[in-house]
PDB file of C-alpha atoms in Angstrom:
ATOM      1  CA  MET A   1      -3.339  15.401  -4.789  1.00 58.00           C
ATOM      2  CA  ASP A   2      -3.278  11.668  -5.949  1.00 71.00           C
ATOM      3  CA  THR A   3      -0.875   8.668  -5.219  1.00 84.00           C
ATOM      4  CA  LEU A   4       2.516   7.945  -6.892  1.00 92.00           C
ATOM      5  CA  SER A   5       3.545   4.373  -8.241  1.00 94.00           C
ATOM      6  CA  HIS A   6       6.172   2.977  -5.305  1.00 95.00           C
ATOM      7  CA  LYS A   7       8.221   3.185  -9.061  1.00 96.00           C
ATOM      8  CA  GLU A   8       7.732   7.081  -9.128  1.00 96.00           C
ATOM      9  CA  ALA A   9       8.153   7.495  -4.970  1.00 96.00           C
ATOM     10  CA  ALA A  10      11.153   5.806  -5.579  1.00 96.00           C
ATOM     11  CA  SER A  11      12.145   7.550  -8.270  1.00 96.00           C
ATOM     12  CA  ALA A  12      11.502  10.943  -6.788  1.00 96.00           C
ATOM     13  CA  ILE A  13      13.024   9.996  -3.964  1.00 95.00           C
ATOM     14  CA  GLN A  14      16.351   9.028  -5.830  1.00 93.00           C
ATOM     15  CA  ALA A  15      16.416  12.239  -7.412  1.00 94.00           C
ATOM     16  CA  VAL A  16      16.923  13.362  -4.010  1.00 91.00           C
ATOM     17  CA  PHE A  17      19.669  11.389  -2.851  1.00 89.00           C
ATOM     18  CA  ASP A  18      21.587  12.217  -6.334  1.00 90.00           C
ATOM     19  CA  ALA A  19      20.913  15.874  -5.547  1.00 91.00           C
ATOM     20  CA  TYR A  20      22.585  15.285  -2.520  1.00 86.00           C
ATOM     21  CA  ASP A  21      24.927  12.809  -3.536  1.00 84.00           C
ATOM     22  CA  PHE A  22      24.251  10.329  -1.723  1.00 80.00           C
ATOM     23  CA  LYS A  23      25.817   6.990  -3.152  1.00 72.00           C
ATOM     24  CA  VAL A  24      26.736   3.755  -1.534  1.00 67.00           C
ATOM     25  CA  SER A  25      25.785   0.026  -1.626  1.00 71.00           C
ATOM     26  CA  GLU A  26      22.743   0.573   0.908  1.00 81.00           C
ATOM     27  CA  GLN A  27      20.616   2.571  -1.158  1.00 85.00           C
ATOM     28  CA  ALA A  28      18.847   0.832  -2.866  1.00 89.00           C
ATOM     29  CA  GLU A  29      17.580  -0.517   0.424  1.00 90.00           C
ATOM     30  CA  TRP A  30      17.187   2.649   1.659  1.00 91.00           C
ATOM     31  CA  ILE A  31      14.594   4.404  -1.758  1.00 93.00           C
ATOM     32  CA  TYR A  32      12.853   1.153  -1.131  1.00 95.00           C
ATOM     33  CA  GLU A  33      11.743   1.096   2.230  1.00 94.00           C
ATOM     34  CA  LEU A  34      11.349   5.359   2.505  1.00 95.00           C
ATOM     35  CA  ALA A  35       9.095   4.686  -0.720  1.00 96.00           C
ATOM     36  CA  ARG A  36       7.307   2.135   0.786  1.00 95.00           C
ATOM     37  CA  LEU A  37       6.721   4.489   3.634  1.00 94.00           C
ATOM     38  CA  SER A  38       5.627   7.020   2.157  1.00 94.00           C
ATOM     39  CA  GLN A  39       2.542   5.313   0.338  1.00 92.00           C
ATOM     40  CA  GLY A  40       2.787   7.300  -2.965  1.00 93.00           C
ATOM     41  CA  TRP A  41       1.763  10.585  -0.741  1.00 90.00           C
ATOM     42  CA  PRO A  42       3.769  13.874  -2.592  1.00 90.00           C
ATOM     43  CA  GLN A  43       3.508  14.966   1.125  1.00 88.00           C
ATOM     44  CA  HIS A  44       4.980  12.006   2.737  1.00 93.00           C
ATOM     45  CA  ILE A  45       8.191  11.692  -0.070  1.00 95.00           C
ATOM     46  CA  ASN A  46       8.953  15.786   0.956  1.00 93.00           C
ATOM     47  CA  ARG A  47       8.375  13.778   4.669  1.00 93.00           C
ATOM     48  CA  VAL A  48      10.401  10.877   4.351  1.00 94.00           C
ATOM     49  CA  SER A  49      13.289  12.697   2.180  1.00 94.00           C
ATOM     50  CA  VAL A  50      13.857  15.289   4.419  1.00 92.00           C
ATOM     51  CA  ALA A  51      14.157  12.426   7.269  1.00 93.00           C
ATOM     52  CA  ALA A  52      16.558  10.232   5.334  1.00 91.00           C
ATOM     53  CA  GLY A  53      18.720  13.691   4.640  1.00 89.00           C
ATOM     54  CA  ARG A  54      18.731  14.629   7.811  1.00 90.00           C
ATOM     55  CA  VAL A  55      20.202  11.376   9.404  1.00 90.00           C
ATOM     56  CA  ILE A  56      22.804  11.340   6.729  1.00 87.00           C
ATOM     57  CA  HIS A  57      24.000  14.298   6.952  1.00 85.00           C
ATOM     58  CA  LYS A  58      24.237  13.788  11.036  1.00 87.00           C
ATOM     59  CA  ASN A  59      26.251  10.327  10.167  1.00 82.00           C
ATOM     60  CA  GLY A  60      29.064  12.550   7.681  1.00 79.00           C
ATOM     61  CA  GLY A  61      26.859  12.367   4.465  1.00 74.00           C
ATOM     62  CA  GLY A  62      27.084   8.590   4.480  1.00 73.00           C
ATOM     63  CA  ILE A  63      24.646   5.903   4.587  1.00 75.00           C
ATOM     64  CA  GLN A  64      24.837   2.523   6.212  1.00 74.00           C
ATOM     65  CA  SER A  65      22.276   0.461   6.692  1.00 70.00           C
ATOM     66  CA  ASN A  66      22.543   0.781  10.745  1.00 80.00           C
ATOM     67  CA  MET A  67      20.969   4.083   9.555  1.00 89.00           C
ATOM     68  CA  LEU A  68      18.378   3.772   8.169  1.00 90.00           C
ATOM     69  CA  LYS A  69      16.309   2.470  10.844  1.00 92.00           C
ATOM     70  CA  SER A  70      16.843   5.990  12.265  1.00 92.00           C
ATOM     71  CA  ALA A  71      15.983   7.594   8.886  1.00 92.00           C
ATOM     72  CA  ILE A  72      12.421   5.538   9.034  1.00 94.00           C
ATOM     73  CA  THR A  73      11.845   6.482  12.743  1.00 95.00           C
ATOM     74  CA  MET A  74      12.053  10.245  11.925  1.00 95.00           C
ATOM     75  CA  ALA A  75      10.458   9.882   8.676  1.00 94.00           C
ATOM     76  CA  GLN A  76       7.349   7.955  10.608  1.00 94.00           C
ATOM     77  CA  GLU A  77       7.343  11.026  13.599  1.00 95.00           C
ATOM     78  CA  ARG A  78       7.107  13.508  10.598  1.00 93.00           C
ATOM     79  CA  LYS A  79       4.182  11.705   9.066  1.00 93.00           C
ATOM     80  CA  ASP A  80       2.710  11.661  12.173  1.00 93.00           C
ATOM     81  CA  TYR A  81       3.139  15.770  12.890  1.00 94.00           C
ATOM     82  CA  TYR A  82       1.486  16.223   9.074  1.00 93.00           C
ATOM     83  CA  TYR A  83      -1.403  14.204  10.729  1.00 94.00           C
ATOM     84  CA  ALA A  84      -1.667  16.048  13.865  1.00 94.00           C
ATOM     85  CA  SER A  85      -1.752  19.390  12.212  1.00 93.00           C
ATOM     86  CA  ARG A  86      -4.114  17.556   9.930  1.00 92.00           C
ATOM     87  CA  LEU A  87      -6.469  16.991  12.848  1.00 93.00           C
ATOM     88  CA  ASP A  88      -5.427  21.058  14.485  1.00 92.00           C
ATOM     89  CA  ALA A  89      -6.974  22.406  11.401  1.00 91.00           C
ATOM     90  CA  CYS A  90     -10.395  20.723  12.112  1.00 89.00           C
ATOM     91  CA  SER A  91     -13.029  22.006  14.075  1.00 81.00           C
ATOM     92  CA  GLU A  92     -13.978  19.259  15.956  1.00 86.00           C
ATOM     93  CA  ASP A  93     -12.185  17.273  18.543  1.00 89.00           C
ATOM     94  CA  PRO A  94      -9.802  14.405  17.493  1.00 92.00           C
ATOM     95  CA  TRP A  95     -11.586  11.721  19.208  1.00 92.00           C
ATOM     96  CA  VAL A  96     -14.232  12.801  16.391  1.00 92.00           C
ATOM     97  CA  TYR A  97     -12.761  11.772  13.749  1.00 95.00           C
ATOM     98  CA  LYS A  98     -11.002   8.910  15.553  1.00 95.00           C
ATOM     99  CA  GLN A  99     -14.637   7.396  15.242  1.00 94.00           C
ATOM    100  CA  LEU A 100     -14.861   8.243  11.863  1.00 95.00           C
ATOM    101  CA  ALA A 101     -11.354   6.692  11.344  1.00 96.00           C
ATOM    102  CA  GLU A 102     -13.128   3.273  13.325  1.00 96.00           C
ATOM    103  CA  ALA A 103     -16.799   3.720  11.306  1.00 96.00           C
ATOM    104  CA  ALA A 104     -14.914   3.414   7.904  1.00 96.00           C
ATOM    105  CA  ALA A 105     -12.660   0.387   8.516  1.00 95.00           C
ATOM    106  CA  GLU A 106     -15.470  -1.320   9.417  1.00 95.00           C
ATOM    107  CA  SER A 107     -17.674  -0.392   6.135  1.00 91.00           C
ATOM    108  CA  GLY A 108     -14.516  -1.156   3.645  1.00 92.00           C
ATOM    109  CA  GLY A 109     -13.068   2.433   3.900  1.00 93.00           C
ATOM    110  CA  VAL A 110     -15.627   4.439   3.200  1.00 96.00           C
ATOM    111  CA  LEU A 111     -18.335   6.137   4.429  1.00 97.00           C
ATOM    112  CA  ALA A 112     -21.346   7.701   3.207  1.00 97.00           C
ATOM    113  CA  ARG A 113     -22.453  10.945   3.485  1.00 97.00           C
ATOM    114  CA  PHE A 114     -25.968   9.802   5.757  1.00 96.00           C
ATOM    115  CA  GLU A 115     -23.241   7.888   8.062  1.00 96.00           C
ATOM    116  CA  ILE A 116     -21.181  10.843   8.591  1.00 96.00           C
ATOM    117  CA  ASP A 117     -24.042  12.840   9.597  1.00 96.00           C
ATOM    118  CA  LYS A 118     -25.370  10.402  11.544  1.00 94.00           C
ATOM    119  CA  LEU A 119     -21.602   9.660  13.515  1.00 93.00           C
ATOM    120  CA  THR A 120     -20.975  12.983  14.127  1.00 92.00           C
ATOM    121  CA  GLU A 121     -24.877  15.294  14.744  1.00 90.00           C
ATOM    122  CA  PRO A 122     -24.321  14.553  18.301  1.00 87.00           C
ATOM    123  CA  PHE A 123     -21.026  15.974  18.386  1.00 83.00           C
ATOM    124  CA  ARG A 124     -20.703  19.081  16.378  1.00 85.00           C
ATOM    125  CA  LYS A 125     -21.297  22.497  17.416  1.00 79.00           C
ATOM    126  CA  LYS A 126     -25.353  23.013  17.155  1.00 79.00           C
ATOM    127  CA  ASP A 127     -24.939  25.777  14.135  1.00 84.00           C
ATOM    128  CA  GLN A 128     -22.869  23.458  12.087  1.00 87.00           C
ATOM    129  CA  SER A 129     -24.048  21.499   9.446  1.00 93.00           C
ATOM    130  CA  ILE A 130     -23.422  18.435   8.271  1.00 95.00           C
ATOM    131  CA  ASP A 131     -22.578  20.802   5.038  1.00 95.00           C
ATOM    132  CA  ASP A 132     -19.928  22.278   7.120  1.00 94.00           C
ATOM    133  CA  PHE A 133     -18.412  19.198   8.622  1.00 94.00           C
ATOM    134  CA  LEU A 134     -17.424  17.628   5.162  1.00 95.00           C
ATOM    135  CA  THR A 135     -16.646  21.126   4.284  1.00 95.00           C
ATOM    136  CA  ASP A 136     -13.991  21.504   6.942  1.00 93.00           C
ATOM    137  CA  ALA A 137     -13.300  17.456   6.911  1.00 94.00           C
ATOM    138  CA  LEU A 138     -12.750  18.065   2.940  1.00 95.00           C
ATOM    139  CA  HIS A 139     -10.569  21.388   3.525  1.00 94.00           C
ATOM    140  CA  ALA A 140      -8.121  20.086   6.205  1.00 92.00           C
ATOM    141  CA  GLY A 141      -7.446  16.684   4.266  1.00 90.00           C
ATOM    142  CA  VAL A 142      -8.998  14.415   7.031  1.00 94.00           C
ATOM    143  CA  LEU A 143     -11.631  13.502   4.194  1.00 95.00           C
ATOM    144  CA  MET A 144     -11.291  12.987   0.124  1.00 94.00           C
ATOM    145  CA  GLU A 145     -15.288  12.831  -1.502  1.00 95.00           C
ATOM    146  CA  LEU A 146     -15.456   9.446  -3.857  1.00 94.00           C
ATOM    147  CA  SER A 147     -15.584  10.764  -7.339  1.00 89.00           C
ATOM    148  CA  LYS A 148     -17.014   7.784  -8.845  1.00 90.00           C
ATOM    149  CA  LEU A 149     -19.546   7.705  -5.783  1.00 88.00           C
ATOM    150  CA  PRO A 150     -20.539  11.339  -5.230  1.00 89.00           C
ATOM    151  CA  LYS A 151     -21.675  11.464  -1.507  1.00 93.00           C
ATOM    152  CA  HIS A 152     -19.330   9.037  -0.136  1.00 96.00           C
ATOM    153  CA  TYR A 153     -16.346   9.457   1.734  1.00 97.00           C
ATOM    154  CA  LYS A 154     -13.210   8.116   2.701  1.00 95.00           C
ATOM    155  CA  ILE A 155      -9.587   9.050   4.429  1.00 94.00           C
ATOM    156  CA  PRO A 156      -7.805   9.577   1.917  1.00 90.00           C
ATOM    157  CA  ILE A 157      -4.123   8.309   2.871  1.00 89.00           C
ATOM    158  CA  PRO A 158      -4.112   5.120   4.898  1.00 88.00           C
ATOM    159  CA  SER A 159      -1.489   5.294   7.328  1.00 90.00           C
ATOM    160  CA  PHE A 160      -3.673   8.468   8.014  1.00 93.00           C
ATOM    161  CA  SER A 161      -6.764   5.886   9.111  1.00 94.00           C
ATOM    162  CA  ASP A 162      -4.258   3.683  10.997  1.00 94.00           C
ATOM    163  CA  TYR A 163      -2.826   7.355  13.034  1.00 95.00           C
ATOM    164  CA  LEU A 164      -6.752   7.987  13.592  1.00 96.00           C
ATOM    165  CA  ARG A 165      -7.893   4.524  14.652  1.00 96.00           C
ATOM    166  CA  GLU A 166      -4.321   4.491  17.025  1.00 95.00           C
ATOM    167  CA  LEU A 167      -4.803   7.750  19.176  1.00 95.00           C
ATOM    168  CA  SER A 168      -5.155   7.222  22.286  1.00 93.00           C
ATOM    169  CA  ILE A 169      -8.047   9.831  22.775  1.00 89.00           C
ATOM    170  CA  VAL A 170     -11.863   8.541  24.135  1.00 83.00           C
ATOM    171  CA  PRO A 171     -14.900  11.149  23.121  1.00 80.00           C
ATOM    172  CA  PRO A 172     -16.234  12.300  26.873  1.00 77.00           C
ATOM    173  CA  PRO A 173     -18.099  10.025  28.983  1.00 78.00           C
ATOM    174  CA  ASN A 174     -21.512  12.015  28.050  1.00 72.00           C
ATOM    175  CA  MET A 175     -20.987  12.119  24.755  1.00 66.00           C
ATOM    176  CA  ASN A 176     -22.471   8.955  22.884  1.00 53.00           C
ATOM    177  CA  SER A 177     -22.099   7.807  19.485  1.00 46.00           C
ATOM    178  CA  GLN A 178     -24.355   5.356  18.784  1.00 44.00           C
TER     179      GLN A 178
END
């Protein structure tokens, strides 16, 4: 799945607002901020639209500028829930993926297969090969292979990388990635 432009994301969110007849003067600001938060990812466009709809519905169907913060907060929580569910689908502990996100941030966002192998080898289950690890991470949406640079990977959603790096988890004391 590829990202949409800011304009395309805003158009999709506008369609949701039109479908529910949410029309007031602050709507343009809401659309802009929700599209920005979605980063153009279709799964996040859904999440931010649902969050906005819930806040608006809870407040009688009208949009007021002071409600935008509540909608953004709920949308971010929904994005974080999505990221937690992606991690839950993975075979390794979340701190392994946190370390990958930290290493990727230090190398321009991209890690070569051999780098991922080196970083994860001490943590992978004894019977799990690097290919199995990558298949698992790709399937869960934690990593994606770059088509123009085979055997190189990145975390597909920038805010997912941020989420991983900000996790307040550390490896067990007996683990050492270096």
